């Protein structure tokens, strides 16, 4: 009996199949995501973490303890604008209420296991969450200005198994909850002392967020979306949607939803221009091939000349870096408001790939730029602390309850079905 094709008839590469973007497909993705749900945001003593709650949820739990809904605005200000972690420092709240809140709630942060600063000032955090699982977060400062990007993780491990990525060698352990996603940014702010939240023209050191740490954010969409809504709230952290970029390997059914509901910037980890090669190095391509990913980019509602889609392209010597590849890339993205980030491969222990030569990088970039697309070569940052693109990894494990053995995460061909 012959093996089943990697791409099902309903998602055929000839483009004649019905639309992918339906509720049934998204329901399957969410059902798979639920198998890797984060633990409850509560301490062993029963106190609940207020970080990660929506305004509506915060109001509900305050009403449950007999407080008026207006307290939500007060607490929101102290948690997300002032960065307070101690109720006793909330000067606009009377002491009896401070004590009442402290008995029932906490304002948490992930624990900092290690904090490393590279020779180029990139800073990498290894955070540990309440169940002992860990994820990495990286702050990359701008070389010229007092600003920078925080690369935030959305999962512990990753299910995509991209062959050039060190993170992909760690099986998916679990999704991160909204509190854990927001908490990474807040803990990074703690490290830089950037509280209260800058307003108006005040410079922000932590000026942008890129969901490009560990994991595929669109396979944890609900928690990611909840966290980003909290971060974008103007009465708290107040980071504009224009300052947030979600990087995906191409989970097509969730890309439209992200654009419609969040309106944040989109980056697509493309890395190859032929399906046969992308099937190999980005196995998710077997489920959502290049033409479907590009079609989703063309209809992404937030894309414009002012807010271009970024195509991430890792340069692997002799594999995807030919001039013919560059010309095909230009053809694929023609008509899309886009730029291309060319990423020199960052070596990691055990990888057989080699970075493209500088000469080949320049030739590839010139073809893309001559076609009218910005094509910066992303200079590696934080290599000396394994903080560069594709180098993040922890030792967290998902254990079988009975046997104490690592529990296999779903393969990329199964992750959305």
JSON list of C-alpha atoms in Angstrom, two decimals, residues 281-392:
[
{"chain": "A", "resi": 281, "resn": "UNK", "atom": "CA", "xyz": [13.74, 22.36, 6.29]},
{"chain": "A", "resi": 282, "resn": "UNK", "atom": "CA", "xyz": [10.35, 23.75, 7.47]},
{"chain": "A", "resi": 283, "resn": "UNK", "atom": "CA", "xyz": [8.20, 20.59, 7.78]},
{"chain": "A", "resi": 284, "resn": "UNK", "atom": "CA", "xyz": [5.04, 22.63, 8.44]},
{"chain": "A", "resi": 285, "resn": "UNK", "atom": "CA", "xyz": [5.15, 23.27, 4.69]},
{"chain": "A", "resi": 286, "resn": "UNK", "atom": "CA", "xyz": [3.80, 19.75, 4.14]},
{"chain": "A", "resi": 287, "resn": "UNK", "atom": "CA", "xyz": [0.55, 20.97, 5.67]},
{"chain": "A", "resi": 288, "resn": "UNK", "atom": "CA", "xyz": [0.52, 24.58, 4.46]},
{"chain": "A", "resi": 289, "resn": "UNK", "atom": "CA", "xyz": [2.60, 24.84, 1.26]},
{"chain": "A", "resi": 290, "resn": "UNK", "atom": "CA", "xyz": [4.20, 27.99, -0.05]},
{"chain": "A", "resi": 291, "resn": "UNK", "atom": "CA", "xyz": [1.38, 29.13, -2.33]},
{"chain": "A", "resi": 292, "resn": "UNK", "atom": "CA", "xyz": [-1.12, 28.99, 0.56]},
{"chain": "A", "resi": 293, "resn": "UNK", "atom": "CA", "xyz": [1.23, 30.89, 2.88]},
{"chain": "A", "resi": 294, "resn": "UNK", "atom": "CA", "xyz": [1.83, 33.58, 0.25]},
{"chain": "A", "resi": 295, "resn": "UNK", "atom": "CA", "xyz": [-1.92, 33.85, -0.44]},
{"chain": "A", "resi": 296, "resn": "UNK", "atom": "CA", "xyz": [-2.55, 34.42, 3.27]},
{"chain": "A", "resi": 297, "resn": "UNK", "atom": "CA", "xyz": [0.08, 37.17, 3.22]},
{"chain": "A", "resi": 298, "resn": "UNK", "atom": "CA", "xyz": [-1.62, 38.86, 0.28]},
{"chain": "A", "resi": 299, "resn": "UNK", "atom": "CA", "xyz": [-4.89, 39.12, 2.20]},
{"chain": "A", "resi": 300, "resn": "UNK", "atom": "CA", "xyz": [-3.37, 40.04, 5.57]},
{"chain": "A", "resi": 301, "resn": "UNK", "atom": "CA", "xyz": [-5.43, 43.10, 6.54]},
{"chain": "A", "resi": 302, "resn": "UNK", "atom": "CA", "xyz": [-2.72, 45.01, 8.42]},
{"chain": "A", "resi": 303, "resn": "UNK", "atom": "CA", "xyz": [-0.25, 44.94, 5.51]},
{"chain": "A", "resi": 304, "resn": "UNK", "atom": "CA", "xyz": [0.47, 48.25, 3.78]},
{"chain": "A", "resi": 305, "resn": "UNK", "atom": "CA", "xyz": [3.42, 50.20, 2.44]},
{"chain": "A", "resi": 306, "resn": "UNK", "atom": "CA", "xyz": [3.77, 51.70, 5.90]},
{"chain": "A", "resi": 307, "resn": "UNK", "atom": "CA", "xyz": [3.51, 48.30, 7.62]},
{"chain": "A", "resi": 308, "resn": "UNK", "atom": "CA", "xyz": [5.15, 45.77, 5.39]},
{"chain": "A", "resi": 309, "resn": "UNK", "atom": "CA", "xyz": [5.12, 42.03, 5.89]},
{"chain": "A", "resi": 310, "resn": "UNK", "atom": "CA", "xyz": [8.57, 40.76, 6.75]},
{"chain": "A", "resi": 311, "resn": "UNK", "atom": "CA", "xyz": [9.79, 37.59, 5.09]},
{"chain": "A", "resi": 312, "resn": "UNK", "atom": "CA", "xyz": [12.47, 35.92, 7.17]},
{"chain": "A", "resi": 313, "resn": "UNK", "atom": "CA", "xyz": [14.98, 33.98, 5.09]},
{"chain": "A", "resi": 314, "resn": "UNK", "atom": "CA", "xyz": [17.83, 32.06, 6.71]},
{"chain": "A", "resi": 315, "resn": "UNK", "atom": "CA", "xyz": [20.81, 31.77, 4.40]},
{"chain": "A", "resi": 316, "resn": "UNK", "atom": "CA", "xyz": [22.17, 28.21, 4.23]},
{"chain": "A", "resi": 317, "resn": "UNK", "atom": "CA", "xyz": [25.26, 27.70, 2.13]},
{"chain": "A", "resi": 318, "resn": "UNK", "atom": "CA", "xyz": [24.59, 25.74, -1.03]},
{"chain": "A", "resi": 319, "resn": "UNK", "atom": "CA", "xyz": [21.01, 24.94, -0.05]},
{"chain": "A", "resi": 320, "resn": "UNK", "atom": "CA", "xyz": [18.75, 27.98, -0.49]},
{"chain": "A", "resi": 321, "resn": "UNK", "atom": "CA", "xyz": [21.12, 30.85, -1.27]},
{"chain": "A", "resi": 322, "resn": "UNK", "atom": "CA", "xyz": [21.53, 30.72, -5.07]},
{"chain": "A", "resi": 323, "resn": "UNK", "atom": "CA", "xyz": [20.79, 33.62, -7.36]},
{"chain": "A", "resi": 324, "resn": "UNK", "atom": "CA", "xyz": [17.99, 31.52, -8.88]},
{"chain": "A", "resi": 325, "resn": "UNK", "atom": "CA", "xyz": [16.48, 31.25, -5.40]},
{"chain": "A", "resi": 326, "resn": "UNK", "atom": "CA", "xyz": [16.65, 35.03, -5.05]},
{"chain": "A", "resi": 327, "resn": "UNK", "atom": "CA", "xyz": [14.85, 35.55, -8.36]},
{"chain": "A", "resi": 328, "resn": "UNK", "atom": "CA", "xyz": [12.13, 33.06, -7.41]},
{"chain": "A", "resi": 329, "resn": "UNK", "atom": "CA", "xyz": [11.70, 34.81, -4.05]},
{"chain": "A", "resi": 330, "resn": "UNK", "atom": "CA", "xyz": [11.13, 38.08, -5.87]},
{"chain": "A", "resi": 331, "resn": "UNK", "atom": "CA", "xyz": [8.54, 36.42, -8.09]},
{"chain": "A", "resi": 332, "resn": "UNK", "atom": "CA", "xyz": [6.69, 34.89, -5.13]},
{"chain": "A", "resi": 333, "resn": "UNK", "atom": "CA", "xyz": [6.32, 38.13, -3.16]},
{"chain": "A", "resi": 334, "resn": "UNK", "atom": "CA", "xyz": [5.69, 40.41, -6.11]},
{"chain": "A", "resi": 335, "resn": "UNK", "atom": "CA", "xyz": [2.88, 42.85, -5.30]},
{"chain": "A", "resi": 336, "resn": "UNK", "atom": "CA", "xyz": [3.01, 42.31, -1.53]},
{"chain": "A", "resi": 337, "resn": "UNK", "atom": "CA", "xyz": [4.03, 45.27, 0.67]},
{"chain": "A", "resi": 338, "resn": "UNK", "atom": "CA", "xyz": [7.08, 43.46, 1.98]},
{"chain": "A", "resi": 339, "resn": "UNK", "atom": "CA", "xyz": [10.67, 43.46, 3.04]},
{"chain": "A", "resi": 340, "resn": "UNK", "atom": "CA", "xyz": [13.05, 40.52, 3.27]},
{"chain": "A", "resi": 341, "resn": "UNK", "atom": "CA", "xyz": [15.29, 39.90, 6.28]},
{"chain": "A", "resi": 342, "resn": "UNK", "atom": "CA", "xyz": [18.26, 37.83, 5.22]},
{"chain": "A", "resi": 343, "resn": "UNK", "atom": "CA", "xyz": [19.55, 35.95, 8.25]},
{"chain": "A", "resi": 344, "resn": "UNK", "atom": "CA", "xyz": [23.04, 34.46, 8.26]},
{"chain": "A", "resi": 345, "resn": "UNK", "atom": "CA", "xyz": [22.77, 30.98, 9.74]},
{"chain": "A", "resi": 346, "resn": "UNK", "atom": "CA", "xyz": [23.81, 30.96, 13.40]},
{"chain": "A", "resi": 347, "resn": "UNK", "atom": "CA", "xyz": [25.69, 27.72, 14.12]},
{"chain": "A", "resi": 348, "resn": "UNK", "atom": "CA", "xyz": [24.70, 25.63, 17.13]},
{"chain": "A", "resi": 349, "resn": "UNK", "atom": "CA", "xyz": [26.07, 22.37, 18.55]},
{"chain": "A", "resi": 350, "resn": "UNK", "atom": "CA", "xyz": [25.24, 19.38, 16.38]},
{"chain": "A", "resi": 351, "resn": "UNK", "atom": "CA", "xyz": [24.06, 21.24, 13.28]},
{"chain": "A", "resi": 352, "resn": "UNK", "atom": "CA", "xyz": [25.49, 20.31, 9.88]},
{"chain": "A", "resi": 353, "resn": "UNK", "atom": "CA", "xyz": [24.49, 23.54, 8.14]},
{"chain": "A", "resi": 354, "resn": "UNK", "atom": "CA", "xyz": [26.96, 26.27, 7.24]},
{"chain": "A", "resi": 355, "resn": "UNK", "atom": "CA", "xyz": [26.27, 29.99, 6.80]},
{"chain": "A", "resi": 356, "resn": "UNK", "atom": "CA", "xyz": [26.36, 31.47, 3.33]},
{"chain": "A", "resi": 357, "resn": "UNK", "atom": "CA", "xyz": [29.47, 33.35, 2.36]},
{"chain": "A", "resi": 358, "resn": "UNK", "atom": "CA", "xyz": [29.38, 37.14, 2.60]},
{"chain": "A", "resi": 359, "resn": "UNK", "atom": "CA", "xyz": [29.78, 37.35, -1.18]},
{"chain": "A", "resi": 360, "resn": "UNK", "atom": "CA", "xyz": [26.74, 35.15, -1.77]},
{"chain": "A", "resi": 361, "resn": "UNK", "atom": "CA", "xyz": [24.73, 37.07, 0.82]},
{"chain": "A", "resi": 362, "resn": "UNK", "atom": "CA", "xyz": [25.50, 40.30, -1.03]},
{"chain": "A", "resi": 363, "resn": "UNK", "atom": "CA", "xyz": [24.59, 38.82, -4.43]},
{"chain": "A", "resi": 364, "resn": "UNK", "atom": "CA", "xyz": [21.30, 37.48, -3.11]},
{"chain": "A", "resi": 365, "resn": "UNK", "atom": "CA", "xyz": [20.45, 40.78, -1.39]},
{"chain": "A", "resi": 366, "resn": "UNK", "atom": "CA", "xyz": [21.20, 42.80, -4.52]},
{"chain": "A", "resi": 367, "resn": "UNK", "atom": "CA", "xyz": [18.73, 40.79, -6.63]},
{"chain": "A", "resi": 368, "resn": "UNK", "atom": "CA", "xyz": [16.00, 41.32, -4.03]},
{"chain": "A", "resi": 369, "resn": "UNK", "atom": "CA", "xyz": [16.80, 45.03, -3.60]},
{"chain": "A", "resi": 370, "resn": "UNK", "atom": "CA", "xyz": [16.95, 45.64, -7.35]},
{"chain": "A", "resi": 371, "resn": "UNK", "atom": "CA", "xyz": [13.38, 44.29, -7.52]},
{"chain": "A", "resi": 372, "resn": "UNK", "atom": "CA", "xyz": [12.28, 47.04, -5.12]},
{"chain": "A", "resi": 373, "resn": "UNK", "atom": "CA", "xyz": [12.26, 45.22, -1.79]},
{"chain": "A", "resi": 374, "resn": "UNK", "atom": "CA", "xyz": [14.30, 46.27, 1.21]},
{"chain": "A", "resi": 375, "resn": "UNK", "atom": "CA", "xyz": [16.62, 43.38, 1.94]},
{"chain": "A", "resi": 376, "resn": "UNK", "atom": "CA", "xyz": [18.74, 44.02, 5.03]},
{"chain": "A", "resi": 377, "resn": "UNK", "atom": "CA", "xyz": [21.24, 41.39, 6.10]},
{"chain": "A", "resi": 378, "resn": "UNK", "atom": "CA", "xyz": [20.50, 40.87, 9.76]},
{"chain": "A", "resi": 379, "resn": "UNK", "atom": "CA", "xyz": [23.78, 40.98, 11.60]},
{"chain": "A", "resi": 380, "resn": "UNK", "atom": "CA", "xyz": [23.91, 38.25, 14.26]},
{"chain": "A", "resi": 381, "resn": "UNK", "atom": "CA", "xyz": [23.43, 39.52, 17.80]},
{"chain": "A", "resi": 382, "resn": "UNK", "atom": "CA", "xyz": [24.17, 37.69, 21.03]},
{"chain": "A", "resi": 383, "resn": "UNK", "atom": "CA", "xyz": [25.95, 34.74, 19.44]},
{"chain": "A", "resi": 384, "resn": "UNK", "atom": "CA", "xyz": [28.38, 34.47, 22.35]},
{"chain": "A", "resi": 385, "resn": "UNK", "atom": "CA", "xyz": [25.47, 33.71, 24.73]},
{"chain": "A", "resi": 386, "resn": "UNK", "atom": "CA", "xyz": [23.46, 31.61, 22.22]},
{"chain": "A", "resi": 387, "resn": "UNK", "atom": "CA", "xyz": [20.85, 34.36, 21.96]},
{"chain": "A", "resi": 388, "resn": "UNK", "atom": "CA", "xyz": [20.89, 34.73, 18.17]},
{"chain": "A", "resi": 389, "resn": "UNK", "atom": "CA", "xyz": [18.05, 33.71, 15.88]},
{"chain": "A", "resi": 390, "resn": "UNK", "atom": "CA", "xyz": [17.42, 29.97, 16.05]},
{"chain": "A", "resi": 391, "resn": "UNK", "atom": "CA", "xyz": [19.73, 29.38, 19.02]},
{"chain": "A", "resi": 392, "resn": "UNK", "atom": "CA", "xyz": [17.23, 29.39, 21.90]}
]
